C-alpha positions as a printed NumPy array, in Angstrom:
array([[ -5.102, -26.187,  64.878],
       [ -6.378, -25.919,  61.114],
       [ -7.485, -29.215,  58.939],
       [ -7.491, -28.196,  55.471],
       [ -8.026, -30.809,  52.529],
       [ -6.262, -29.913,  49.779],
       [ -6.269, -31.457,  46.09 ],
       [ -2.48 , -31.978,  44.505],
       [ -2.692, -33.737,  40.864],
       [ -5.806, -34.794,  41.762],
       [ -5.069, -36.436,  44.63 ],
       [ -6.833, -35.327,  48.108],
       [ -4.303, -34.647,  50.754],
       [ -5.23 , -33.42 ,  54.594],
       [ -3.224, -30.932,  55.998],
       [ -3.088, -30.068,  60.156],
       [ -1.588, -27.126,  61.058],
       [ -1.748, -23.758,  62.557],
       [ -1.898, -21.496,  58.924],
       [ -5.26 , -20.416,  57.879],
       [ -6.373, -23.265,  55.45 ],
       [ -6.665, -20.301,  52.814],
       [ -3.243, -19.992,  53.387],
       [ -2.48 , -23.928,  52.723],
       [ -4.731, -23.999,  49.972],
       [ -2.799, -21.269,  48.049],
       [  0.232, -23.177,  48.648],
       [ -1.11 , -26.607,  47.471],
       [ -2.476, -25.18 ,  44.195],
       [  0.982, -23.286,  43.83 ],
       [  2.789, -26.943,  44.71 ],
       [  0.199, -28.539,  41.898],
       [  1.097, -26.014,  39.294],
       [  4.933, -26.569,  39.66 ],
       [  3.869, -29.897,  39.09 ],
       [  1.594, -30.115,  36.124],
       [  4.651, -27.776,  34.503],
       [  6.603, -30.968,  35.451],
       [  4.442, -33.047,  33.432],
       [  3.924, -31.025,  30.747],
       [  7.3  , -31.818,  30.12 ],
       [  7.474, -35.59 ,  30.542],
       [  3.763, -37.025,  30.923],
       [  5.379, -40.688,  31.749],
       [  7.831, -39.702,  34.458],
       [  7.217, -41.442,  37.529],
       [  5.583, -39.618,  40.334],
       [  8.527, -39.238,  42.836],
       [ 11.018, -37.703,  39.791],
       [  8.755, -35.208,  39.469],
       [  7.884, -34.211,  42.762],
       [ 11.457, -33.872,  42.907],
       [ 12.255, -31.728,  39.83 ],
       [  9.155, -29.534,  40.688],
       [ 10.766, -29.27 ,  44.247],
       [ 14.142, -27.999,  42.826],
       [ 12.043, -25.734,  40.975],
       [ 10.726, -24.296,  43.795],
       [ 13.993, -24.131,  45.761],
       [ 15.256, -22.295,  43.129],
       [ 12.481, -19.902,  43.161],
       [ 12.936, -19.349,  47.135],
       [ 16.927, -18.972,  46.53 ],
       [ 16.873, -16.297,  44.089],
       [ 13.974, -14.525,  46.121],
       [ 16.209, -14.52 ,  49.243],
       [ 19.247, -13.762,  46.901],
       [ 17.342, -10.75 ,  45.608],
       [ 15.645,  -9.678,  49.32 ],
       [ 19.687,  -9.603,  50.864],
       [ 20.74 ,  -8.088,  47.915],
       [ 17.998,  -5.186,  48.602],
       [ 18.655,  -5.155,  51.91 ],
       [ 22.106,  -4.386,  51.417],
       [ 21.064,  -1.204,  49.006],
       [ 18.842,   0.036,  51.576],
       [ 21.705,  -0.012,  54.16 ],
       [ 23.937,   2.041,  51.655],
       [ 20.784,   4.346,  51.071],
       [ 20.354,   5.056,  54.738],
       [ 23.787,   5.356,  55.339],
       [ 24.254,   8.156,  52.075],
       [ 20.916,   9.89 ,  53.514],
       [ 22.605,  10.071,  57.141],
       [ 25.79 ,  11.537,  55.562],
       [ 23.773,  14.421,  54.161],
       [ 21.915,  15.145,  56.776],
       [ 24.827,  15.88 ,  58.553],
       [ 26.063,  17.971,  55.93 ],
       [ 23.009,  19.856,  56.198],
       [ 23.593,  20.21 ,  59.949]])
């Protein structure tokens, strides 16, 4: 078990878990980032709306990536399946 300390807007948060802390550490400056693009937008929103809206960002983000990975996924079938028809035409 890993105890990372991490620094979100500033604020110093500890994190337990089994990732490498290098690996919560470039999540927690990607969370901070999403954030600060929050606030670049509305300096005097309260801290919970934009944890949210930078949250929905991220969703977002992770949709469309898994979106894009099925949709890939679903090309690559169609590849193989094009590449096994002409190897059988090749005999």
């Amino acid at each position: 078990m890993h105890k990372t300390e991490v620094y979100i807007l500033g604020q110093k948060y500890t994190i337990k878990g089994e990732k490498p802390p290098e690996y919560i550490q470039t999540l927690a400056k990607y969370v901070d980032e999403k954030l600060r693009k929050v606030y670049e937008q509305n300096s005097n929103m309260p801290p919970l709306r934009a944890a949210i809206l930078a949250c929905l960002y991220i969703a977002d983000e992770l949709y469309e990536t898994k979106k894009q990975c099925e949709e890939t996924k679903q090309q690559l079938k169609k590849l193989e399946e094009k590449t096994n028809e002409l190897l059988l035409l090749l005999g």
